[in-house]
């Protein structure tokens, strides 16, 4: 399995995250990728491909043009304002009032386009986000051109980014951009399986009214877990998309037996859908030692579920999302890929 990867992820090296009432170094840090590439190299899976430049058309097919323009200018607007440090939102529209007026000043823009306040925008964040979507698109083309599977080692991650909001360390939705691209390359139906601990709220929102992309998510129950406001089991799609979203919210301290049963249900939904290709939003923050999650998967469980995903027998694109127990993120990520490869033959 080839890995698409670029050193340009280092351009995203924010120093601040708002966590528990204090500013800390972000959990989503460059070392995450270093641990993954080290493990890929250790196991001889480091056949790396540099991403191509796909331009902005695939992005604008998914994201609002005003949102994309904001992301491209946000750091410069922040710097021009004279503010110090990194750009963190501090104000949001009221739920009870109209929000159709977009501010011009950077504080208002941040609040308008942010879904949460933990993710600061730093110098280089936009350039890293552009490189990350190119990683996903290049890996998608490997799959569409005949590879059984490919690994898009994306950073920053993407599944929290909606049509017009960033947050949860995500700016552009790499998995959604890739899935839509695969549709245009001949896959009549694409399934997205999100196994990150946190609900892929952005991916759900993007495809909620569509019947050509099935979204299946296993995640911490939103009553207890970020992003809190989406991911309930009764969210099943709307309009043409009714029945094409499947959420499996799981309780605090869920063990692999519970998580794996939900995975089997999700894979059955994918089989019933008749997908032509599969995109896996691969977050390994379901690990028992992850610092900002509460599931209890062990390292060997990631190998097992990689094999279960291979059982879907579909061309498969793995897109890196979360995972913050930094010392184990490489082991757990590559265990999924190893498990898939072993089962796929």
Tab-separated table of C-alpha atoms in Angstrom:
chain	number	residue	atom	x	y	z
A	1	UNK	CA	0.000	0.000	0.000
A	2	UNK	CA	1.436	3.335	-1.047
A	3	UNK	CA	1.479	6.281	1.354
A	4	UNK	CA	0.971	9.784	0.000
A	5	UNK	CA	2.827	12.246	2.196
A	6	UNK	CA	4.431	15.686	2.136
A	7	UNK	CA	6.808	17.524	4.448
A	8	UNK	CA	4.621	20.599	3.929
A	9	UNK	CA	2.534	19.464	6.880
A	10	UNK	CA	5.240	21.130	9.019
A	11	UNK	CA	3.924	24.496	7.816
A	12	UNK	CA	1.124	23.930	10.334
A	13	UNK	CA	2.963	24.261	13.655
A	14	UNK	CA	0.634	26.161	15.947
A	15	UNK	CA	1.853	26.867	19.462
A	16	UNK	CA	-1.453	27.441	21.255
A	17	UNK	CA	-4.664	25.536	21.907
A	18	UNK	CA	-7.402	26.568	24.321
A	19	UNK	CA	-7.897	23.488	26.514
A	20	UNK	CA	-9.461	23.243	29.953
A	21	UNK	CA	-9.290	26.987	30.509
A	22	UNK	CA	-5.598	27.327	29.674
A	23	UNK	CA	-3.464	27.754	26.578
A	24	UNK	CA	-1.474	24.589	25.905
A	25	UNK	CA	0.618	23.257	23.052
A	26	UNK	CA	-1.834	21.664	20.610
A	27	UNK	CA	-2.468	17.937	20.826
A	28	UNK	CA	-2.505	17.998	17.006
A	29	UNK	CA	1.247	18.500	16.492
A	30	UNK	CA	3.886	17.649	13.855
A	31	UNK	CA	5.268	14.777	15.938
A	32	UNK	CA	2.105	12.798	15.196
A	33	UNK	CA	3.222	12.339	11.604
A	34	UNK	CA	6.814	11.629	12.593
A	35	UNK	CA	5.686	8.684	14.726
A	36	UNK	CA	3.575	7.329	11.858
A	37	UNK	CA	6.309	7.583	9.227
A	38	UNK	CA	8.816	6.025	11.639
A	39	UNK	CA	6.515	3.029	12.089
A	40	UNK	CA	5.867	2.771	8.347
A	41	UNK	CA	9.623	2.703	7.767
A	42	UNK	CA	10.195	0.199	10.554
A	43	UNK	CA	7.752	-2.266	8.981
A	44	UNK	CA	8.894	-1.652	5.425
A	45	UNK	CA	5.645	0.007	4.356
A	46	UNK	CA	7.168	3.394	3.608
A	47	UNK	CA	6.650	3.479	-0.168
A	48	UNK	CA	6.000	7.223	-0.312
A	49	UNK	CA	4.387	9.267	-3.062
A	50	UNK	CA	4.601	13.070	-3.216
A	51	UNK	CA	1.203	14.710	-3.841
A	52	UNK	CA	0.319	16.483	-7.064
A	53	UNK	CA	-1.221	19.969	-7.107
A	54	UNK	CA	-4.961	19.710	-7.837
A	55	UNK	CA	-5.746	23.414	-7.589
A	56	UNK	CA	-8.905	24.795	-6.035
A	57	UNK	CA	-11.696	23.234	-8.100
A	58	UNK	CA	-12.020	20.102	-5.901
A	59	UNK	CA	-12.100	22.323	-2.798
A	60	UNK	CA	-14.747	24.677	-4.159
A	61	UNK	CA	-16.879	21.675	-5.160
A	62	UNK	CA	-17.230	21.006	-1.401
A	63	UNK	CA	-16.604	24.242	0.510
A	64	UNK	CA	-18.253	27.665	0.416
A	65	UNK	CA	-16.199	30.147	-1.620
A	66	UNK	CA	-16.413	32.828	1.074
A	67	UNK	CA	-15.131	30.373	3.684
A	68	UNK	CA	-12.210	29.359	1.468
A	69	UNK	CA	-11.374	33.014	0.831
A	70	UNK	CA	-11.425	33.653	4.601
A	71	UNK	CA	-9.051	30.752	5.296
A	72	UNK	CA	-6.646	31.966	2.631
A	73	UNK	CA	-6.480	35.453	4.195
A	74	UNK	CA	-7.049	34.818	7.913
A	75	UNK	CA	-3.433	34.826	9.070
A	76	UNK	CA	-2.584	37.970	7.138
A	77	UNK	CA	-5.687	39.747	8.455
A	78	UNK	CA	-4.694	38.740	11.984
A	79	UNK	CA	-1.122	39.962	11.516
A	80	UNK	CA	-2.271	43.215	9.906
A	81	UNK	CA	-4.562	43.891	12.873
A	82	UNK	CA	-1.554	44.167	15.156
A	83	UNK	CA	-2.608	41.262	17.365
A	84	UNK	CA	0.093	39.130	18.926
A	85	UNK	CA	0.132	35.358	19.200
A	86	UNK	CA	-2.134	33.192	17.073
A	87	UNK	CA	-5.671	33.741	15.791
A	88	UNK	CA	-8.244	32.241	18.167
A	89	UNK	CA	-12.000	32.955	17.883
A	90	UNK	CA	-13.565	34.747	20.833
A	91	UNK	CA	-17.089	35.662	19.657
A	92	UNK	CA	-19.897	33.720	17.942
A	93	UNK	CA	-23.292	34.564	16.421
A	94	UNK	CA	-26.205	34.226	18.797
A	95	UNK	CA	-28.448	31.224	18.106
A	96	UNK	CA	-31.503	33.468	18.531
A	97	UNK	CA	-30.474	36.121	16.016
A	98	UNK	CA	-29.831	36.294	12.284
A	99	UNK	CA	-26.342	35.176	11.256
A	100	UNK	CA	-26.492	35.996	7.552
A	101	UNK	CA	-24.330	39.132	7.886
A	102	UNK	CA	-20.619	38.423	7.564
A	103	UNK	CA	-18.275	40.773	9.459
A	104	UNK	CA	-15.190	42.324	7.923
A	105	UNK	CA	-12.925	42.516	10.988
A	106	UNK	CA	-10.834	39.454	11.846
A	107	UNK	CA	-12.440	38.768	15.254
A	108	UNK	CA	-15.891	38.686	13.702
A	109	UNK	CA	-14.723	36.577	10.778
A	110	UNK	CA	-13.107	34.037	13.088
A	111	UNK	CA	-16.313	33.697	15.081
A	112	UNK	CA	-18.461	33.460	11.970
A	113	UNK	CA	-16.399	30.688	10.383
A	114	UNK	CA	-15.303	28.741	13.513
A	115	UNK	CA	-17.277	25.873	15.026
A	116	UNK	CA	-15.113	25.772	18.169
A	117	UNK	CA	-12.482	27.840	19.950
A	118	UNK	CA	-9.635	25.385	20.458
A	119	UNK	CA	-8.118	25.612	16.991
A	120	UNK	CA	-5.821	28.574	16.489
A	121	UNK	CA	-4.795	29.749	13.037
A	122	UNK	CA	-1.052	30.248	12.736
A	123	UNK	CA	1.296	31.250	9.958
A	124	UNK	CA	1.436	28.431	7.403
A	125	UNK	CA	-1.856	26.812	8.429
A	126	UNK	CA	-3.535	27.564	5.103
A	127	UNK	CA	-0.597	26.319	3.057
A	128	UNK	CA	-0.516	23.090	5.076
A	129	UNK	CA	-4.274	22.624	4.595
A	130	UNK	CA	-3.853	22.991	0.820
A	131	UNK	CA	-1.083	20.400	0.831
A	132	UNK	CA	-3.219	18.072	2.951
A	133	UNK	CA	-6.129	18.069	0.502
A	134	UNK	CA	-3.652	17.350	-2.312
A	135	UNK	CA	-2.382	14.357	-0.321
A	136	UNK	CA	-5.953	13.017	-0.136
A	137	UNK	CA	-6.663	13.668	-3.812
A	138	UNK	CA	-3.434	12.044	-4.987
A	139	UNK	CA	-4.165	8.941	-2.905
A	140	UNK	CA	-7.746	8.899	-4.223
A	141	UNK	CA	-6.421	8.798	-7.770
A	142	UNK	CA	-4.112	5.897	-6.909
A	143	UNK	CA	-7.189	3.952	-5.819
A	144	UNK	CA	-9.299	5.014	-8.779
A	145	UNK	CA	-6.466	4.047	-11.127
A	146	UNK	CA	-6.330	0.486	-9.847
A	147	UNK	CA	-4.538	0.275	-6.496
A	148	UNK	CA	-6.447	-1.908	-4.008
A	149	UNK	CA	-5.839	0.687	-1.301
A	150	UNK	CA	-3.810	3.810	-0.538
A	151	UNK	CA	-2.985	5.768	2.611
A	152	UNK	CA	-3.352	9.555	2.567
A	153	UNK	CA	-1.170	10.716	5.468
A	154	UNK	CA	-3.000	14.008	5.860
A	155	UNK	CA	-2.099	16.746	8.286
A	156	UNK	CA	-3.956	18.868	9.228
A	157	UNK	CA	-6.916	16.478	9.492
A	158	UNK	CA	-10.254	17.357	7.955
A	159	UNK	CA	-13.444	15.614	9.101
A	160	UNK	CA	-14.668	18.415	11.404
A	161	UNK	CA	-14.496	21.011	8.607
A	162	UNK	CA	-17.984	21.602	7.208
A	163	UNK	CA	-19.081	23.478	4.121
A	164	UNK	CA	-18.258	26.778	5.821
A	165	UNK	CA	-16.698	26.187	9.251
A	166	UNK	CA	-13.314	25.156	10.632
A	167	UNK	CA	-12.452	23.673	14.028
A	168	UNK	CA	-11.365	20.511	15.765
A	169	UNK	CA	-7.930	21.042	14.133
A	170	UNK	CA	-9.587	20.855	10.678
A	171	UNK	CA	-9.689	23.484	7.915
A	172	UNK	CA	-10.538	21.657	4.667
A	173	UNK	CA	-12.391	18.338	4.693
A	174	UNK	CA	-9.869	16.028	3.047
A	175	UNK	CA	-12.075	12.927	3.119
A	176	UNK	CA	-15.080	14.747	1.668
A	177	UNK	CA	-13.002	16.383	-1.057
A	178	UNK	CA	-11.508	13.006	-1.960
A	179	UNK	CA	-14.860	11.189	-1.914
A	180	UNK	CA	-16.430	13.775	-4.199
A	181	UNK	CA	-13.405	13.539	-6.494
A	182	UNK	CA	-13.804	9.756	-6.655
A	183	UNK	CA	-17.417	10.245	-7.678
A	184	UNK	CA	-16.211	12.342	-10.592
A	185	UNK	CA	-13.668	9.676	-11.520
A	186	UNK	CA	-16.226	6.945	-12.033
A	187	UNK	CA	-17.365	5.682	-8.635
A	188	UNK	CA	-21.153	5.918	-8.825
A	189	UNK	CA	-21.473	5.386	-5.063
A	190	UNK	CA	-18.867	6.156	-2.419
A	191	UNK	CA	-19.089	5.194	1.257
A	192	UNK	CA	-17.257	7.089	3.974
A	193	UNK	CA	-16.516	5.136	7.142
A	194	UNK	CA	-15.408	7.454	9.954
A	195	UNK	CA	-13.680	5.521	12.750
A	196	UNK	CA	-12.240	8.551	14.551
A	197	UNK	CA	-13.320	8.850	18.192
A	198	UNK	CA	-14.924	12.231	17.461
A	199	UNK	CA	-17.953	12.505	15.205
A	200	UNK	CA	-17.214	13.686	11.672
A	201	UNK	CA	-19.692	16.533	11.891
A	202	UNK	CA	-18.275	18.315	8.873
A	203	UNK	CA	-18.469	15.273	6.615
A	204	UNK	CA	-22.020	14.597	7.750
A	205	UNK	CA	-23.107	18.165	7.000
A	206	UNK	CA	-21.487	18.156	3.562
A	207	UNK	CA	-23.271	14.998	2.356
A	208	UNK	CA	-26.435	15.125	4.464
A	209	UNK	CA	-28.710	15.810	1.476
A	210	UNK	CA	-27.011	13.462	-0.986
A	211	UNK	CA	-27.761	9.845	-1.841
A	212	UNK	CA	-24.552	9.095	-3.760
A	213	UNK	CA	-22.281	9.245	-0.697
A	214	UNK	CA	-23.096	7.162	2.378
A	215	UNK	CA	-21.669	8.476	5.659
A	216	UNK	CA	-21.160	5.991	8.497
A	217	UNK	CA	-19.618	7.174	11.789
A	218	UNK	CA	-18.603	5.379	15.008
A	219	UNK	CA	-17.875	7.894	17.759
A	220	UNK	CA	-18.199	9.025	21.344
A	221	UNK	CA	-21.764	9.927	22.265
A	222	UNK	CA	-22.141	13.677	21.620
A	223	UNK	CA	-23.737	14.181	25.031
A	224	UNK	CA	-20.241	13.516	26.388
A	225	UNK	CA	-17.831	14.136	23.522
A	226	UNK	CA	-16.683	16.870	21.131
A	227	UNK	CA	-18.121	18.202	18.850
A	228	UNK	CA	-21.255	17.712	20.989
A	229	UNK	CA	-23.972	19.013	18.660
A	230	UNK	CA	-24.099	16.377	15.928
A	231	UNK	CA	-23.743	12.618	15.784
A	232	UNK	CA	-26.955	11.307	17.310
A	233	UNK	CA	-28.435	8.072	16.011
A	234	UNK	CA	-31.598	9.780	14.765
A	235	UNK	CA	-29.605	11.913	12.299
A	236	UNK	CA	-30.088	9.869	9.141
A	237	UNK	CA	-30.004	12.413	6.313
A	238	UNK	CA	-32.510	14.781	4.746
A	239	UNK	CA	-34.224	15.186	1.392
A	240	UNK	CA	-32.558	12.986	-1.190
A	241	UNK	CA	-30.066	12.001	1.504
A	242	UNK	CA	-32.611	10.497	3.882
A	243	UNK	CA	-31.251	7.126	5.002
A	244	UNK	CA	-27.711	7.781	3.767
A	245	UNK	CA	-26.240	8.855	7.114
A	246	UNK	CA	-25.694	6.263	9.854
A	247	UNK	CA	-24.402	7.322	13.265
A	248	UNK	CA	-23.269	4.935	15.999
A	249	UNK	CA	-22.741	7.010	19.171
A	250	UNK	CA	-21.034	4.891	21.830
A	251	UNK	CA	-20.745	5.317	25.611
A	252	UNK	CA	-17.878	6.321	27.875
A	253	UNK	CA	-15.266	3.555	28.282
A	254	UNK	CA	-16.665	1.499	25.382
A	255	UNK	CA	-14.425	-1.584	24.924
A	256	UNK	CA	-13.509	-3.123	21.590
A	257	UNK	CA	-16.307	-5.662	21.829
A	258	UNK	CA	-18.876	-2.847	21.774
A	259	UNK	CA	-16.985	-0.776	19.213
A	260	UNK	CA	-16.406	-3.790	16.959
A	261	UNK	CA	-20.085	-4.704	16.990
A	262	UNK	CA	-20.896	-1.188	15.794
A	263	UNK	CA	-18.239	-1.508	13.094
A	264	UNK	CA	-19.857	-4.704	11.846
A	265	UNK	CA	-23.218	-2.906	11.658
A	266	UNK	CA	-21.613	-0.019	9.788
A	267	UNK	CA	-19.940	-2.353	7.310
A	268	UNK	CA	-23.268	-4.060	6.699
A	269	UNK	CA	-24.789	-0.666	5.874
A	270	UNK	CA	-21.960	-0.083	3.419
A	271	UNK	CA	-22.545	-3.482	1.787
A	272	UNK	CA	-26.279	-2.829	1.510
A	273	UNK	CA	-25.537	0.559	-0.056
A	274	UNK	CA	-23.610	-1.087	-2.874
A	275	UNK	CA	-20.625	1.229	-2.720
A	276	UNK	CA	-18.091	1.250	-5.531
A	277	UNK	CA	-15.332	2.683	-3.337
A	278	UNK	CA	-14.661	3.240	0.352
A	279	UNK	CA	-13.057	6.199	2.112
A	280	UNK	CA	-11.973	5.548	5.707
A	281	UNK	CA	-11.567	8.601	7.925
A	282	UNK	CA	-8.842	6.980	10.000
A	283	UNK	CA	-8.638	8.464	13.458
A	284	UNK	CA	-6.858	6.286	16.010
A	285	UNK	CA	-7.904	8.339	19.033
A	286	UNK	CA	-10.141	5.415	20.027
A	287	UNK	CA	-7.002	4.072	21.760
A	288	UNK	CA	-7.291	3.433	25.496
A	289	UNK	CA	-4.481	5.887	26.354
A	290	UNK	CA	-5.540	8.747	24.108
A	291	UNK	CA	-5.487	11.975	26.164
A	292	UNK	CA	-8.676	13.562	24.790
A	293	UNK	CA	-10.914	10.529	24.218
A	294	UNK	CA	-12.618	7.822	26.268
A	295	UNK	CA	-12.796	4.519	24.374
A	296	UNK	CA	-10.742	1.496	25.397
A	297	UNK	CA	-9.312	-0.005	22.204
A	298	UNK	CA	-5.915	-1.694	22.534
A	299	UNK	CA	-3.192	-1.705	19.905
A	300	UNK	CA	-4.021	-5.226	18.724
A	301	UNK	CA	-7.638	-4.186	18.141
A	302	UNK	CA	-6.538	-1.840	15.361
A	303	UNK	CA	-5.018	-4.781	13.484
A	304	UNK	CA	-8.250	-6.707	13.835
A	305	UNK	CA	-10.487	-3.950	12.564
A	306	UNK	CA	-8.197	-3.253	9.630
A	307	UNK	CA	-8.936	-6.828	8.598
A	308	UNK	CA	-12.657	-6.331	9.043
A	309	UNK	CA	-12.555	-3.272	6.776
A	310	UNK	CA	-10.729	-5.315	4.128
A	311	UNK	CA	-13.682	-7.695	4.259
A	312	UNK	CA	-15.798	-5.042	2.549
A	313	UNK	CA	-13.795	-5.952	-0.583
A	314	UNK	CA	-13.794	-2.414	-1.940
A	315	UNK	CA	-11.145	-0.109	-3.380
A	316	UNK	CA	-10.202	1.709	-0.177
A	317	UNK	CA	-8.715	5.089	0.599
A	318	UNK	CA	-7.459	5.658	4.142
A	319	UNK	CA	-7.393	9.344	5.109
A	320	UNK	CA	-5.576	10.267	8.326
A	321	UNK	CA	-7.671	12.124	10.881
A	322	UNK	CA	-7.063	12.201	14.670
A	323	UNK	CA	-5.069	10.315	17.250
A	324	UNK	CA	-3.213	12.054	20.071
A	325	UNK	CA	-1.499	9.445	22.259
A	326	UNK	CA	1.607	10.415	20.365
A	327	UNK	CA	3.894	7.542	21.373
A	328	UNK	CA	1.370	4.950	20.162
A	329	UNK	CA	-0.167	6.749	17.183
A	330	UNK	CA	2.316	5.210	14.745
A	331	UNK	CA	1.806	1.671	16.022
A	332	UNK	CA	-1.977	1.920	15.978
A	333	UNK	CA	-2.198	3.585	12.569
A	334	UNK	CA	0.087	1.092	10.880
A	335	UNK	CA	-1.655	-1.788	12.655
A	336	UNK	CA	-4.846	-0.836	10.797
A	337	UNK	CA	-3.005	-0.806	7.466
A	338	UNK	CA	-1.199	-4.068	8.268
A	339	UNK	CA	-4.453	-5.720	9.265
A	340	UNK	CA	-6.086	-4.570	6.052
A	341	UNK	CA	-3.189	-5.760	3.882
A	342	UNK	CA	-3.033	-9.165	5.558
A	343	UNK	CA	-6.770	-9.759	5.124
A	344	UNK	CA	-6.867	-8.361	1.595
A	345	UNK	CA	-4.090	-10.699	0.504
